[in-house]
């Protein structure tokens, strides 16, 4: 056949699950990225901030500079570090999990458990890069460094270089931290094992000072890392340094204030014998109130940080509410209804479907009046433990839309829409939410990037649709902010990634469903920041309680 | 092996893109296709769309960039303006797609659609240049026959935009409708013969067998019956039982055998088959035709202003057999 006429079926686009189908996670992620620079959702352990610079620093001293050798030895070192952490777990009989967040743990830990005291484990059996061999500990070329930590360590100015192959440790910062790390560990033994490629249980026992939790007893290293997160690199540098510290300082201030803010909230939780987890963090942050409806009474120097986290929390609430509405509306798409566009779907949903059951219960037709009427039935913002508080609605929405526990009976969907409306109303009417939205940028660039945000939703519902009939307003709002907005987001992904993330589509067959996504939170790096603070000895955990240590108190003092 | 229309649009090296379609999703065209093409240096765009379909979508999903970043030509037909042609044109090369795909996400990435991609490179691969000339002639003819207001400013601007394309692709003659040794592009318009009249010289008087697939049919099955008369054995019609818009009569019409078209495509099922094709299986004169035309009288048999406007590619000889085998539409 002539190559210049090709007749064939049109290749369908690659369909994936995707995330953030309404573009409502994105503004939340934008906020916490600014509030916690230097700690990300994949930088689980503080000790990698010193271990990786140390690996480069010690390899250079050893003369392992050849690129091929560097990769080979690096991967063995990365494996060995994880094995040490896993061994630490084993000798404490699983009472603690010292190895949590270490790289390749799921592959290496079972192998370690099989190892007897007479045997040795060959590192390269796991450090290899053969993609067809399931024993490979990690795919990424430089293990956890390339996959998780390099960008962060470079932003923190411990490394320089465009890529890991061309990277080097910055002497005044990464070099100093590497030296401090080196003081507390048996360097020669570690490097000789890496070189000889075999490790025994006895070796691992001798190498326990490398364990991630041993950072707590490596005083100088801990002090330098704490200083780095608190003040950035400025304290490490001499006046003649060529490193630009301006952006670093801004990041350090944002990060340290968030860490201090979290430490203060942890104190509140432990004072009331309450586990400090991300759920509680969200509730305290949103309500700015303690366990006895009291004001959190945080230091004035943390005011801006507190406000920004409140914007995050409000944005999260909005995100969950819109995802909940989206979930319920997509459930309404059925072939026998022959809906052809989003307006028909929105009209059906609020006039005849689940939405009509919810809004039928009131005689108030004006949107503004409906909002105020419903708002007056809600508890005050500080009464966040009240079952009728909008914070409890979040949990309900997550539960109803969950794949595991999800129930899509009409009764549940009515409940779902009720909870979504409660949140939307709280966000649009509460004074604190209106104040929070003042901290949302109003620039055209921001609105273009994040068209669905606190500010735009409040403007739509409180101004543009305020005098409309509530049903008409909901048809208009949900068509635009949920249904069409999803298509806008999916179109953008199709344009840039050639991937089909449409959860529903309009086709010759009318509206059809691909998959209905559950409502989900974003992950505001809470787990990582508290784990880093535990590794640095600023927080300690006993049973389920997290308490602020003396070092943690000193950290707070240094910040506020 | 299959054809990614997205990949073809992204390959670059072109400066103009002309598309014709029956239905359009403007956000898809503007935010995905147009943006992708603009990022690849394609600066001159024209979109020919059926006016009625455009009006039905315009209130819900209106265009935002028409008149600014591309020329939108609304084609006012009594029938349907139905051809699906893509012409990517550059100084030294061109790509022509003739298929069943509308300018919608379904057409480009979701439905089961069939298409033909023809490539031209100046001084190297000029064998199929006549097909490009025919495609351009088709667009020019449609603009003449169906544009909204003859001699109006809009008409003049659209004509000017179309003719400007020739400056960006000087190798394109812009006239004539020649065929090549093994392929021909057929199009219908108010001033042409019917598609069937144009196809007749290519096909045997009585094929050994005819196999056809389509999602839409005329109510009286007039065209299927016409096809049946051209076959020595039963006409085999592939359709999706739950999707096809077709009279139940097709199941009892003598000389027509209906099969489930899902078995032809070998897809995982559940997808909408929007492709249209006819294979005239014959030892001596095999012909494979595919493009925009459904198995309906409006598409194939009618002529003049009441007929649909369509475009199909005809393959004959060995290439017809190869294509039929490749896509699974065989005797």
PDB file of C-alpha atoms in Angstrom, chain A residues 1-13 15 341-344 479 484 487-488 490-492 494-498 500 502 505-509 512 514, chain B residues 1-3 6 10 25 28 31-32 35-36 60-61 105-106 109-119 125 127-128 243 265 270-272 315 322-323 326-327:
ATOM      1  CA  UNK A   1       0.000   0.000   0.000  1.00  0.00           C
ATOM      2  CA  UNK A   2       1.235   3.452  -0.783  1.00  0.00           C
ATOM      3  CA  UNK A   3       2.577   5.036   2.374  1.00  0.00           C
ATOM      4  CA  UNK A   4       1.129   8.406   1.589  1.00  0.00           C
ATOM      5  CA  UNK A   5      -2.509   7.466   1.926  1.00  0.00           C
ATOM      6  CA  UNK A   6      -3.216   5.901   5.257  1.00  0.00           C
ATOM      7  CA  UNK A   7      -6.749   4.685   5.907  1.00  0.00           C
ATOM      8  CA  UNK A   8      -7.494   3.566   9.429  1.00  0.00           C
ATOM      9  CA  UNK A   9      -9.574   3.954  12.550  1.00  0.00           C
ATOM     10  CA  UNK A  10      -9.081   7.154  14.495  1.00  0.00           C
ATOM     11  CA  UNK A  11      -7.046   6.495  17.603  1.00  0.00           C
ATOM     12  CA  UNK A  12      -8.985   7.363  20.762  1.00  0.00           C
ATOM     13  CA  UNK A  13      -7.295   9.601  23.304  1.00  0.00           C
ATOM     14  CA  UNK A  15      -8.259   7.977  29.103  1.00  0.00           C
ATOM     15  CA  UNK A 341     -26.181  19.430  27.234  1.00  0.00           C
ATOM     16  CA  UNK A 342     -25.203  20.804  30.619  1.00  0.00           C
ATOM     17  CA  UNK A 343     -28.103  23.220  30.798  1.00  0.00           C
ATOM     18  CA  UNK A 344     -30.591  20.412  30.354  1.00  0.00           C
ATOM     19  CA  UNK A 479     -24.068  24.505  35.229  1.00  0.00           C
ATOM     20  CA  UNK A 484     -19.012  23.519  32.235  1.00  0.00           C
ATOM     21  CA  UNK A 487     -15.201  20.536  30.699  1.00  0.00           C
ATOM     22  CA  UNK A 488     -12.948  23.592  30.789  1.00  0.00           C
ATOM     23  CA  UNK A 490     -10.661  18.568  31.014  1.00  0.00           C
ATOM     24  CA  UNK A 491     -10.171  20.536  27.775  1.00  0.00           C
ATOM     25  CA  UNK A 492      -7.055  22.107  29.259  1.00  0.00           C
ATOM     26  CA  UNK A 494      -6.531  17.430  26.689  1.00  0.00           C
ATOM     27  CA  UNK A 495      -4.739  20.369  25.150  1.00  0.00           C
ATOM     28  CA  UNK A 496      -1.571  20.133  27.182  1.00  0.00           C
ATOM     29  CA  UNK A 497      -1.332  16.424  27.952  1.00  0.00           C
ATOM     30  CA  UNK A 498      -3.388  14.766  25.200  1.00  0.00           C
ATOM     31  CA  UNK A 500      -8.917  12.285  28.262  1.00  0.00           C
ATOM     32  CA  UNK A 502     -13.602  13.906  30.928  1.00  0.00           C
ATOM     33  CA  UNK A 505     -19.128  13.880  27.765  1.00  0.00           C
ATOM     34  CA  UNK A 506     -21.537  15.259  25.229  1.00  0.00           C
ATOM     35  CA  UNK A 507     -21.650  13.116  22.145  1.00  0.00           C
ATOM     36  CA  UNK A 508     -23.993  12.008  19.405  1.00  0.00           C
ATOM     37  CA  UNK A 509     -25.568   9.846  22.112  1.00  0.00           C
ATOM     38  CA  UNK A 512     -22.673  10.042  28.786  1.00  0.00           C
ATOM     39  CA  UNK A 514     -17.167   7.959  32.001  1.00  0.00           C
TER      40      UNK A 514
ATOM     41  CA  UNK B   1      -2.016   0.822  13.905  1.00  0.00           C
ATOM     42  CA  UNK B   2      -4.433   3.702  14.072  1.00  0.00           C
ATOM     43  CA  UNK B   3      -4.424   7.401  13.304  1.00  0.00           C
ATOM     44  CA  UNK B   6      -4.179  15.106  17.591  1.00  0.00           C
ATOM     45  CA  UNK B  10       0.847  18.747  16.326  1.00  0.00           C
ATOM     46  CA  UNK B  25     -17.944  22.013  19.847  1.00  0.00           C
ATOM     47  CA  UNK B  28     -13.004  21.967  21.884  1.00  0.00           C
ATOM     48  CA  UNK B  31      -9.237  25.762  23.349  1.00  0.00           C
ATOM     49  CA  UNK B  32      -7.781  22.460  22.226  1.00  0.00           C
ATOM     50  CA  UNK B  35      -4.474  26.399  20.557  1.00  0.00           C
ATOM     51  CA  UNK B  36      -2.447  23.305  19.740  1.00  0.00           C
ATOM     52  CA  UNK B  60     -24.757  26.774  25.196  1.00  0.00           C
ATOM     53  CA  UNK B  61     -21.141  26.798  24.096  1.00  0.00           C
ATOM     54  CA  UNK B 105     -14.086  15.673  21.200  1.00  0.00           C
ATOM     55  CA  UNK B 106     -16.194  12.641  20.283  1.00  0.00           C
ATOM     56  CA  UNK B 109     -10.904  11.149  20.540  1.00  0.00           C
ATOM     57  CA  UNK B 110     -13.862   9.131  21.661  1.00  0.00           C
ATOM     58  CA  UNK B 111     -16.083   7.676  18.931  1.00  0.00           C
ATOM     59  CA  UNK B 112     -15.020   4.964  16.572  1.00  0.00           C
ATOM     60  CA  UNK B 113     -14.316   6.949  13.432  1.00  0.00           C
ATOM     61  CA  UNK B 114     -12.668   6.073  10.149  1.00  0.00           C
ATOM     62  CA  UNK B 115     -10.371   8.435   8.294  1.00  0.00           C
ATOM     63  CA  UNK B 116      -7.884   8.762   5.443  1.00  0.00           C
ATOM     64  CA  UNK B 117      -4.663  10.703   5.796  1.00  0.00           C
ATOM     65  CA  UNK B 118      -2.963  11.858   2.611  1.00  0.00           C
ATOM     66  CA  UNK B 119       0.424  13.550   2.696  1.00  0.00           C
ATOM     67  CA  UNK B 125       5.727  13.016  -2.827  1.00  0.00           C
ATOM     68  CA  UNK B 127       1.535  11.699  -6.433  1.00  0.00           C
ATOM     69  CA  UNK B 128      -1.552  12.739  -4.516  1.00  0.00           C
ATOM     70  CA  UNK B 243     -27.465   3.050  18.459  1.00  0.00           C
ATOM     71  CA  UNK B 265     -14.107  -2.974  14.652  1.00  0.00           C
ATOM     72  CA  UNK B 270     -19.476   0.320  24.418  1.00  0.00           C
ATOM     73  CA  UNK B 271     -18.143   2.921  22.037  1.00  0.00           C
ATOM     74  CA  UNK B 272     -20.242   4.678  19.481  1.00  0.00           C
ATOM     75  CA  UNK B 315      -9.773   3.671  -3.138  1.00  0.00           C
ATOM     76  CA  UNK B 322      -5.679  -3.812   1.637  1.00  0.00           C
ATOM     77  CA  UNK B 323      -7.702  -1.092   3.335  1.00  0.00           C
ATOM     78  CA  UNK B 326      -6.859  -3.577   7.527  1.00  0.00           C
ATOM     79  CA  UNK B 327     -10.047  -2.132   8.977  1.00  0.00           C
TER      80      UNK B 327
END
